[in-house]
Each structure stands twice: as C-alpha cells, then as structure tokens.
C-alpha positions as protocol buffer text, in pm:
chain_id: "A"
residue {
  index: 1
  type: UNK
  ca { x: 5070 y: 12135 z: 9765 }
}
residue {
  index: 2
  type: UNK
  ca { x: 5265 y: 11838 z: 9840 }
}
residue {
  index: 3
  type: UNK
  ca { x: 5514 y: 11838 z: 10151 }
}
residue {
  index: 4
  type: UNK
  ca { x: 5890 y: 11762 z: 10074 }
}
residue {
  index: 5
  type: UNK
  ca { x: 5991 y: 11679 z: 10451 }
}
residue {
  index: 6
  type: UNK
  ca { x: 6048 y: 11312 z: 10321 }
}
residue {
  index: 7
  type: UNK
  ca { x: 6318 y: 11425 z: 10092 }
}
residue {
  index: 8
  type: UNK
  ca { x: 6494 y: 11671 z: 10329 }
}
residue {
  index: 9
  type: UNK
  ca { x: 6485 y: 11408 z: 10581 }
}
residue {
  index: 10
  type: UNK
  ca { x: 6643 y: 11125 z: 10361 }
}
residue {
  index: 11
  type: UNK
  ca { x: 6877 y: 11347 z: 10183 }
}
residue {
  index: 12
  type: UNK
  ca { x: 6949 y: 11453 z: 10558 }
}
residue {
  index: 13
  type: UNK
  ca { x: 6997 y: 11086 z: 10654 }
}
residue {
  index: 14
  type: UNK
  ca { x: 7243 y: 11024 z: 10368 }
}
residue {
  index: 15
  type: UNK
  ca { x: 7456 y: 11328 z: 10413 }
}
residue {
  index: 16
  type: UNK
  ca { x: 7489 y: 11190 z: 10781 }
}
residue {
  index: 17
  type: UNK
  ca { x: 7606 y: 10872 z: 10649 }
}
residue {
  index: 18
  type: UNK
  ca { x: 7822 y: 10994 z: 10422 }
}
residue {
  index: 19
  type: UNK
  ca { x: 7950 y: 11194 z: 10689 }
}
residue {
  index: 20
  type: UNK
  ca { x: 7988 y: 10885 z: 10941 }
}
residue {
  index: 21
  type: UNK
  ca { x: 8180 y: 10693 z: 10638 }
}
residue {
  index: 22
  type: UNK
  ca { x: 8425 y: 10932 z: 10590 }
}
residue {
  index: 23
  type: UNK
  ca { x: 8503 y: 10996 z: 10935 }
}
residue {
  index: 24
  type: UNK
  ca { x: 8542 y: 10600 z: 11023 }
}
residue {
  index: 25
  type: UNK
  ca { x: 8750 y: 10563 z: 10721 }
}
residue {
  index: 26
  type: UNK
  ca { x: 8956 y: 10896 z: 10837 }
}
residue {
  index: 27
  type: UNK
  ca { x: 9000 y: 10716 z: 11186 }
}
residue {
  index: 28
  type: UNK
  ca { x: 9131 y: 10378 z: 11015 }
}
residue {
  index: 29
  type: UNK
  ca { x: 9361 y: 10562 z: 10806 }
}
residue {
  index: 30
  type: UNK
  ca { x: 9505 y: 10753 z: 11099 }
}
residue {
  index: 31
  type: UNK
  ca { x: 9519 y: 10419 z: 11319 }
}
residue {
  index: 32
  type: UNK
  ca { x: 9668 y: 10269 z: 11026 }
}
residue {
  index: 33
  type: UNK
  ca { x: 9938 y: 10502 z: 10962 }
}
residue {
  index: 34
  type: UNK
  ca { x: 10035 y: 10501 z: 11329 }
}
residue {
  index: 35
  type: UNK
  ca { x: 10031 y: 10128 z: 11315 }
}
residue {
  index: 36
  type: UNK
  ca { x: 10324 y: 10131 z: 11046 }
}
residue {
  index: 37
  type: UNK
  ca { x: 10525 y: 10395 z: 11279 }
}
residue {
  index: 38
  type: UNK
  ca { x: 10420 y: 10628 z: 11045 }
}
residue {
  index: 39
  type: UNK
  ca { x: 10672 y: 10594 z: 10784 }
}
residue {
  index: 40
  type: UNK
  ca { x: 10576 y: 10278 z: 10653 }
}
residue {
  index: 41
  type: UNK
  ca { x: 10223 y: 10307 z: 10755 }
}
residue {
  index: 42
  type: UNK
  ca { x: 10143 y: 10631 z: 10562 }
}
residue {
  index: 43
  type: UNK
  ca { x: 10117 y: 10508 z: 10196 }
}
residue {
  index: 44
  type: UNK
  ca { x: 9933 y: 10166 z: 10313 }
}
residue {
  index: 45
  type: UNK
  ca { x: 9677 y: 10358 z: 10452 }
}
residue {
  index: 46
  type: UNK
  ca { x: 9636 y: 10579 z: 10186 }
}
residue {
  index: 47
  type: UNK
  ca { x: 9637 y: 10333 z: 9937 }
}
residue {
  index: 48
  type: UNK
  ca { x: 9385 y: 10134 z: 10113 }
}
residue {
  index: 49
  type: UNK
  ca { x: 9145 y: 10457 z: 10186 }
}
residue {
  index: 50
  type: UNK
  ca { x: 9151 y: 10486 z: 9786 }
}
residue {
  index: 51
  type: UNK
  ca { x: 9047 y: 10135 z: 9775 }
}
residue {
  index: 52
  type: UNK
  ca { x: 8761 y: 10206 z: 9978 }
}
residue {
  index: 53
  type: UNK
  ca { x: 8658 y: 10525 z: 9834 }
}
residue {
  index: 54
  type: UNK
  ca { x: 8669 y: 10360 z: 9513 }
}
residue {
  index: 55
  type: UNK
  ca { x: 8356 y: 10131 z: 9627 }
}
residue {
  index: 56
  type: UNK
  ca { x: 8222 y: 10416 z: 9736 }
}
residue {
  index: 57
  type: UNK
  ca { x: 8234 y: 10632 z: 9404 }
}
residue {
  index: 58
  type: UNK
  ca { x: 8111 y: 10314 z: 9242 }
}
residue {
  index: 59
  type: UNK
  ca { x: 7774 y: 10335 z: 9439 }
}
residue {
  index: 60
  type: UNK
  ca { x: 7851 y: 10043 z: 9622 }
}
residue {
  index: 61
  type: UNK
  ca { x: 7743 y: 10043 z: 10005 }
}
residue {
  index: 62
  type: UNK
  ca { x: 7714 y: 9680 z: 10074 }
}
residue {
  index: 63
  type: UNK
  ca { x: 8045 y: 9573 z: 10218 }
}
residue {
  index: 64
  type: UNK
  ca { x: 8254 y: 9611 z: 10568 }
}
residue {
  index: 65
  type: UNK
  ca { x: 8501 y: 9926 z: 10550 }
}
residue {
  index: 66
  type: UNK
  ca { x: 8718 y: 9774 z: 10822 }
}
residue {
  index: 67
  type: UNK
  ca { x: 8741 y: 9452 z: 10566 }
}
residue {
  index: 68
  type: UNK
  ca { x: 8845 y: 9602 z: 10266 }
}
residue {
  index: 69
  type: UNK
  ca { x: 9064 y: 9831 z: 10436 }
}
residue {
  index: 70
  type: UNK
  ca { x: 9211 y: 9600 z: 10601 }
}
residue {
  index: 71
  type: UNK
  ca { x: 9237 y: 9323 z: 10367 }
}
residue {
  index: 72
  type: UNK
  ca { x: 9405 y: 9603 z: 10100 }
}
residue {
  index: 73
  type: UNK
  ca { x: 9619 y: 9736 z: 10381 }
}
residue {
  index: 74
  type: UNK
  ca { x: 9764 y: 9374 z: 10427 }
}
residue {
  index: 75
  type: UNK
  ca { x: 9790 y: 9291 z: 10061 }
}
residue {
  index: 76
  type: UNK
  ca { x: 9930 y: 9607 z: 9945 }
}
residue {
  index: 77
  type: UNK
  ca { x: 10129 y: 9710 z: 10233 }
}
residue {
  index: 78
  type: UNK
  ca { x: 10490 y: 9621 z: 10079 }
}
residue {
  index: 79
  type: UNK
  ca { x: 10385 y: 9747 z: 9719 }
}
residue {
  index: 80
  type: UNK
  ca { x: 10259 y: 10081 z: 9814 }
}
residue {
  index: 81
  type: UNK
  ca { x: 10561 y: 10129 z: 10046 }
}
residue {
  index: 82
  type: UNK
  ca { x: 10786 y: 10058 z: 9732 }
}
residue {
  index: 83
  type: UNK
  ca { x: 10575 y: 10337 z: 9565 }
}
residue {
  index: 84
  type: UNK
  ca { x: 10643 y: 10568 z: 9849 }
}
residue {
  index: 85
  type: UNK
  ca { x: 11010 y: 10512 z: 9850 }
}
residue {
  index: 86
  type: UNK
  ca { x: 11000 y: 10624 z: 9485 }
}
residue {
  index: 87
  type: UNK
  ca { x: 10810 y: 10923 z: 9600 }
}
residue {
  index: 88
  type: UNK
  ca { x: 11067 y: 11026 z: 9857 }
}
residue {
  index: 89
  type: UNK
  ca { x: 11341 y: 10975 z: 9617 }
}
residue {
  index: 90
  type: UNK
  ca { x: 11152 y: 11200 z: 9366 }
}
residue {
  index: 91
  type: UNK
  ca { x: 11110 y: 11444 z: 9647 }
}
residue {
  index: 92
  type: UNK
  ca { x: 11475 y: 11465 z: 9685 }
}
residue {
  index: 93
  type: UNK
  ca { x: 11583 y: 11480 z: 9349 }
}
residue {
  index: 94
  type: UNK
  ca { x: 11370 y: 11756 z: 9292 }
}
residue {
  index: 95
  type: UNK
  ca { x: 11470 y: 11939 z: 9603 }
}
residue {
  index: 96
  type: UNK
  ca { x: 11842 y: 11884 z: 9501 }
}
residue {
  index: 97
  type: UNK
  ca { x: 11778 y: 12051 z: 9155 }
}
residue {
  index: 98
  type: UNK
  ca { x: 11588 y: 12356 z: 9328 }
}
residue {
  index: 99
  type: UNK
  ca { x: 11925 y: 12403 z: 9535 }
}
residue {
  index: 100
  type: UNK
  ca { x: 12168 y: 12360 z: 9253 }
}
residue {
  index: 101
  type: UNK
  ca { x: 11919 y: 12671 z: 9078 }
}
residue {
  index: 102
  type: UNK
  ca { x: 12035 y: 12865 z: 9356 }
}
residue {
  index: 103
  type: UNK
  ca { x: 12406 y: 12857 z: 9223 }
}
residue {
  index: 104
  type: UNK
  ca { x: 12360 y: 12899 z: 8877 }
}
residue {
  index: 105
  type: UNK
  ca { x: 12310 y: 13210 z: 8671 }
}
residue {
  index: 106
  type: UNK
  ca { x: 12212 y: 13335 z: 8302 }
}
residue {
  index: 107
  type: UNK
  ca { x: 12093 y: 13116 z: 8014 }
}
residue {
  index: 108
  type: UNK
  ca { x: 12169 y: 12790 z: 8220 }
}
residue {
  index: 109
  type: UNK
  ca { x: 11922 y: 12918 z: 8510 }
}
residue {
  index: 110
  type: UNK
  ca { x: 11665 y: 12983 z: 8263 }
}
residue {
  index: 111
  type: UNK
  ca { x: 11689 y: 12649 z: 8102 }
}
residue {
  index: 112
  type: UNK
  ca { x: 11754 y: 12448 z: 8434 }
}
residue {
  index: 113
  type: UNK
  ca { x: 11429 y: 12659 z: 8560 }
}
residue {
  index: 114
  type: UNK
  ca { x: 11154 y: 12556 z: 8284 }
}
residue {
  index: 115
  type: UNK
  ca { x: 11297 y: 12194 z: 8325 }
}
residue {
  index: 116
  type: UNK
  ca { x: 11253 y: 12174 z: 8705 }
}
residue {
  index: 117
  type: UNK
  ca { x: 10882 y: 12363 z: 8680 }
}
residue {
  index: 118
  type: UNK
  ca { x: 10768 y: 12092 z: 8419 }
}
residue {
  index: 119
  type: UNK
  ca { x: 10947 y: 11794 z: 8590 }
}
residue {
  index: 120
  type: UNK
  ca { x: 10741 y: 11944 z: 8924 }
}
residue {
  index: 121
  type: UNK
  ca { x: 10416 y: 11950 z: 8758 }
}
residue {
  index: 122
  type: UNK
  ca { x: 10445 y: 11583 z: 8614 }
}
residue {
  index: 123
  type: UNK
  ca { x: 10556 y: 11472 z: 8946 }
}
residue {
  index: 124
  type: UNK
  ca { x: 10288 y: 11600 z: 9071 }
}
residue {
  index: 125
  type: UNK
  ca { x: 10046 y: 11499 z: 8847 }
}
residue {
  index: 126
  type: UNK
  ca { x: 10179 y: 11136 z: 8821 }
}
residue {
  index: 127
  type: UNK
  ca { x: 10176 y: 11140 z: 9238 }
}
residue {
  index: 128
  type: UNK
  ca { x: 9790 y: 11248 z: 9252 }
}
residue {
  index: 129
  type: UNK
  ca { x: 9706 y: 11005 z: 9046 }
}
residue {
  index: 130
  type: UNK
  ca { x: 9907 y: 10721 z: 9107 }
}
residue {
  index: 131
  type: UNK
  ca { x: 9765 y: 10482 z: 9367 }
}
residue {
  index: 132
  type: UNK
  ca { x: 9408 y: 10572 z: 9218 }
}
residue {
  index: 133
  type: UNK
  ca { x: 9514 y: 10465 z: 8844 }
}
residue {
  index: 134
  type: UNK
  ca { x: 9636 y: 10132 z: 8970 }
}
residue {
  index: 135
  type: UNK
  ca { x: 9324 y: 10024 z: 9165 }
}
residue {
  index: 136
  type: UNK
  ca { x: 9116 y: 10135 z: 8865 }
}
residue {
  index: 137
  type: UNK
  ca { x: 9339 y: 9996 z: 8596 }
}
residue {
  index: 138
  type: UNK
  ca { x: 9551 y: 9739 z: 8752 }
}
residue {
  index: 139
  type: UNK
  ca { x: 9849 y: 9875 z: 8549 }
}
residue {
  index: 140
  type: UNK
  ca { x: 10212 y: 9844 z: 8724 }
}
residue {
  index: 141
  type: UNK
  ca { x: 10554 y: 10002 z: 8649 }
}
residue {
  index: 142
  type: UNK
  ca { x: 10601 y: 10219 z: 8315 }
}
residue {
  index: 143
  type: UNK
  ca { x: 10241 y: 10135 z: 8205 }
}
residue {
  index: 144
  type: UNK
  ca { x: 10132 y: 10294 z: 8576 }
}
residue {
  index: 145
  type: UNK
  ca { x: 10315 y: 10600 z: 8519 }
}
residue {
  index: 146
  type: UNK
  ca { x: 10173 y: 10654 z: 8117 }
}
residue {
  index: 147
  type: UNK
  ca { x: 9816 y: 10580 z: 8248 }
}
residue {
  index: 148
  type: UNK
  ca { x: 9834 y: 10833 z: 8528 }
}
residue {
  index: 149
  type: UNK
  ca { x: 9958 y: 11108 z: 8292 }
}
residue {
  index: 150
  type: UNK
  ca { x: 9695 y: 11011 z: 8021 }
}
residue {
  index: 151
  type: UNK
  ca { x: 9414 y: 11006 z: 8258 }
}
residue {
  index: 152
  type: UNK
  ca { x: 9465 y: 11335 z: 8399 }
}
residue {
  index: 153
  type: UNK
  ca { x: 9586 y: 11514 z: 8055 }
}
residue {
  index: 154
  type: UNK
  ca { x: 9353 y: 11340 z: 7867 }
}
residue {
  index: 155
  type: UNK
  ca { x: 9070 y: 11525 z: 8017 }
}
residue {
  index: 156
  type: UNK
  ca { x: 9215 y: 11894 z: 8112 }
}
residue {
  index: 157
  type: UNK
  ca { x: 8856 y: 12022 z: 8179 }
}
residue {
  index: 158
  type: UNK
  ca { x: 8831 y: 11737 z: 8463 }
}
residue {
  index: 159
  type: UNK
  ca { x: 9154 y: 11788 z: 8567 }
}
residue {
  index: 160
  type: UNK
  ca { x: 9110 y: 12165 z: 8650 }
}
residue {
  index: 161
  type: UNK
  ca { x: 8812 y: 12094 z: 8822 }
}
residue {
  index: 162
  type: UNK
  ca { x: 8964 y: 11890 z: 9036 }
}
residue {
  index: 163
  type: UNK
  ca { x: 9256 y: 12097 z: 9125 }
}
residue {
  index: 164
  type: UNK
  ca { x: 8979 y: 12337 z: 9189 }
}
residue {
  index: 165
  type: UNK
  ca { x: 8836 y: 12142 z: 9442 }
}
residue {
  index: 166
  type: UNK
  ca { x: 9168 y: 12040 z: 9587 }
}
residue {
  index: 167
  type: UNK
  ca { x: 9254 y: 12398 z: 9647 }
}
residue {
  index: 168
  type: UNK
  ca { x: 8923 y: 12501 z: 9819 }
}
residue {
  index: 169
  type: UNK
  ca { x: 8939 y: 12155 z: 10017 }
}
residue {
  index: 170
  type: UNK
  ca { x: 9310 y: 12292 z: 10136 }
}
residue {
  index: 171
  type: UNK
  ca { x: 9146 y: 12657 z: 10203 }
}
residue {
  index: 172
  type: UNK
  ca { x: 8873 y: 12525 z: 10416 }
}
residue {
  index: 173
  type: UNK
  ca { x: 9149 y: 12307 z: 10640 }
}
residue {
  index: 174
  type: UNK
  ca { x: 9344 y: 12581 z: 10669 }
}
residue {
  index: 175
  type: UNK
  ca { x: 9065 y: 12797 z: 10772 }
}
residue {
  index: 176
  type: UNK
  ca { x: 8915 y: 12546 z: 11027 }
}
residue {
  index: 177
  type: UNK
  ca { x: 9260 y: 12327 z: 11137 }
}
residue {
  index: 178
  type: UNK
  ca { x: 9057 y: 12114 z: 11382 }
}
residue {
  index: 179
  type: UNK
  ca { x: 8883 y: 11932 z: 11080 }
}
residue {
  index: 180
  type: UNK
  ca { x: 9247 y: 11795 z: 10954 }
}
residue {
  index: 181
  type: UNK
  ca { x: 9260 y: 11512 z: 11191 }
}
residue {
  index: 182
  type: UNK
  ca { x: 8862 y: 11372 z: 11132 }
}
residue {
  index: 183
  type: UNK
  ca { x: 8826 y: 11532 z: 10767 }
}
residue {
  index: 184
  type: UNK
  ca { x: 9138 y: 11589 z: 10527 }
}
residue {
  index: 185
  type: UNK
  ca { x: 9252 y: 11243 z: 10349 }
}
residue {
  index: 186
  type: UNK
  ca { x: 8888 y: 11070 z: 10315 }
}
residue {
  index: 187
  type: UNK
  ca { x: 8746 y: 11433 z: 10140 }
}
residue {
  index: 188
  type: UNK
  ca { x: 9095 y: 11407 z: 9939 }
}
residue {
  index: 189
  type: UNK
  ca { x: 9033 y: 11070 z: 9859 }
}
residue {
  index: 190
  type: UNK
  ca { x: 8676 y: 11121 z: 9741 }
}
residue {
  index: 191
  type: UNK
  ca { x: 8774 y: 11376 z: 9536 }
}
residue {
  index: 192
  type: UNK
  ca { x: 9066 y: 11236 z: 9318 }
}
residue {
  index: 193
  type: UNK
  ca { x: 8864 y: 10883 z: 9308 }
}
residue {
  index: 194
  type: UNK
  ca { x: 8532 y: 11077 z: 9220 }
}
residue {
  index: 195
  type: UNK
  ca { x: 8701 y: 11257 z: 8926 }
}
residue {
  index: 196
  type: UNK
  ca { x: 8887 y: 10969 z: 8812 }
}
residue {
  index: 197
  type: UNK
  ca { x: 8571 y: 10719 z: 8778 }
}
residue {
  index: 198
  type: UNK
  ca { x: 8386 y: 10992 z: 8593 }
}
residue {
  index: 199
  type: UNK
  ca { x: 8676 y: 11000 z: 8343 }
}
residue {
  index: 200
  type: UNK
  ca { x: 8675 y: 10625 z: 8299 }
}
residue {
  index: 201
  type: UNK
  ca { x: 8317 y: 10619 z: 8263 }
}
residue {
  index: 202
  type: UNK
  ca { x: 8338 y: 10871 z: 7950 }
}
residue {
  index: 203
  type: UNK
  ca { x: 8610 y: 10600 z: 7837 }
}
residue {
  index: 204
  type: UNK
  ca { x: 8352 y: 10316 z: 7886 }
}
residue {
  index: 205
  type: UNK
  ca { x: 8062 y: 10490 z: 7735 }
}
residue {
  index: 206
  type: UNK
  ca { x: 8318 y: 10548 z: 7417 }
}
residue {
  index: 207
  type: UNK
  ca { x: 8399 y: 10216 z: 7405 }
}
residue {
  index: 208
  type: UNK
  ca { x: 8070 y: 10097 z: 7423 }
}
residue {
  index: 209
  type: UNK
  ca { x: 7987 y: 10319 z: 7112 }
}
residue {
  index: 210
  type: UNK
  ca { x: 8285 y: 10217 z: 6908 }
}
residue {
  index: 211
  type: UNK
  ca { x: 8218 y: 9836 z: 6996 }
}
residue {
  index: 212
  type: UNK
  ca { x: 7806 y: 9850 z: 6953 }
}
residue {
  index: 213
  type: UNK
  ca { x: 7788 y: 9668 z: 7312 }
}
residue {
  index: 214
  type: UNK
  ca { x: 7538 y: 9730 z: 7558 }
}
residue {
  index: 215
  type: UNK
  ca { x: 7635 y: 9979 z: 7838 }
}
residue {
  index: 216
  type: UNK
  ca { x: 7591 y: 9760 z: 8134 }
}
residue {
  index: 217
  type: UNK
  ca { x: 7813 y: 9497 z: 7973 }
}
residue {
  index: 218
  type: UNK
  ca { x: 8083 y: 9695 z: 7922 }
}
residue {
  index: 219
  type: UNK
  ca { x: 8070 y: 9820 z: 8297 }
}
residue {
  index: 220
  type: UNK
  ca { x: 8109 y: 9509 z: 8392 }
}
residue {
  index: 221
  type: UNK
  ca { x: 8435 y: 9498 z: 8200 }
}
residue {
  index: 222
  type: UNK
  ca { x: 8536 y: 9853 z: 8376 }
}
residue {
  index: 223
  type: UNK
  ca { x: 8934 y: 9767 z: 8450 }
}
residue {
  index: 224
  type: UNK
  ca { x: 8946 y: 9547 z: 8090 }
}
residue {
  index: 225
  type: UNK
  ca { x: 8831 y: 9838 z: 7901 }
}
residue {
  index: 226
  type: UNK
  ca { x: 9003 y: 10105 z: 8073 }
}
residue {
  index: 227
  type: UNK
  ca { x: 9345 y: 9909 z: 8028 }
}
residue {
  index: 228
  type: UNK
  ca { x: 9237 y: 9844 z: 7673 }
}
residue {
  index: 229
  type: UNK
  ca { x: 9176 y: 10181 z: 7596 }
}
residue {
  index: 230
  type: UNK
  ca { x: 9485 y: 10325 z: 7785 }
}
residue {
  index: 231
  type: UNK
  ca { x: 9701 y: 10078 z: 7578 }
}
residue {
  index: 232
  type: UNK
  ca { x: 9591 y: 10189 z: 7199 }
}
residue {
  index: 233
  type: UNK
  ca { x: 9671 y: 10546 z: 7383 }
}
residue {
  index: 234
  type: UNK
  ca { x: 10007 y: 10464 z: 7485 }
}
residue {
  index: 235
  type: UNK
  ca { x: 10088 y: 10194 z: 7182 }
}
C-alpha cells in the first residue's frame, strides 16, 4: 500500500501558504485603511484586496502581492472613494426612510415597508458585487450597477451559497472575535471573488459553445466575453 504522506504534506504546505497570503493581504488592507485615515482608506483598500484576490482565484501565484496591492490602491484611490461616497449616501437614504416608516401607519406603512425591503435587498446586492464586478468586467456607471445585479440574480443557487458562506464566516468571527484583525476581510474577499469568477467562467464556457471557439482562447478574452454577454442581457 502506497503512502499518502507526500500528498498530506503538500496539502498542508499549500494550506499554510494560503494562510500566509491571507494574513499578509489582511495586514496590507489594515495598514492602507489607516493610511487613508480610515474614512478615505477603507474603500481603496477593499478594492485593492479584491484585485489581489482576483489574481489568486484565477490561479496566478507568480506576482508581488505588495506591488499589485499598492498599484491598485494608488490608481483607484479616488474612484473607490467616489463609489464609497455613493454607498454612504445610499445608507443615509435607507436610514432616513426607515425612520420615516416609524411615523406612518396603515396602508401607507405597508406599501412603504415593502418598497424599503426591496430597496435594501437591491442595495445590499449591488454593494456586495460592485467592486468585484468592476474588476472582472471593467464596467462603469449604470452598466456597473446592472451587471452587479445580473451576476448575482442570474446565478441564484450560486448566490444563495455565497450568502450561506458569508453567514458562516460572520458566525465564526462572532464566536472567535480575535480573528477579526487578521482574518476577516480576506476570507470575505475570497468568497465573493471566488463565486463571481465561477459565474464568469460559466459564461465563458457558454460563449465558447455558442461561438465554437476553443475554450482557452475564450478565457484569454475573459473581460471582453463577460462584457459582451452582459451587454446582450441588458440591451
């Protein structure tokens, strides 16, 4: 009977390697957030974390984490903060409407409550997918909002599994709060980017079948393929 020691040791080594990458990336996120005085550093740091994680989930290991993170942080500092301001404004509107619900009653309260729940759901989905969708499809403006919804709602089973995974992550951090400074943002980014890459890969396989192109050739046109299919869905 052959020994599986080599397999175990290799798997253990890879697990440690992933853990180190996650810890290092989390520290970069934390330092960059503080560098931007938290308020102006949080969103660029989160965006840059997603950029690095996107390389990981695609299987790329031959790159400098620090260089990719720092370059993204510098290039997307104002863009990420612009979307961050929109996020804060959206939270303000939802909070204002929630407080307004407390002073109305009857049929008006029922209709407004339904609208508020729908609004919160759409806002949460868009907020969750906004940066990852921009990184993968390079969409901007209204197209970015549409694509975020399409990538989430177009794969409902995958989206539900993502939500379950995020709830499990949140519960784990709640049970062991000491992990939050070291392993919170990076596992979150891994789950979101991994799920989104899986959705985009299915789109690529579908496009390869429709166009009768080799799969590898279509993969090289990853962002172009995703944008083309999303454009068809929104036209």
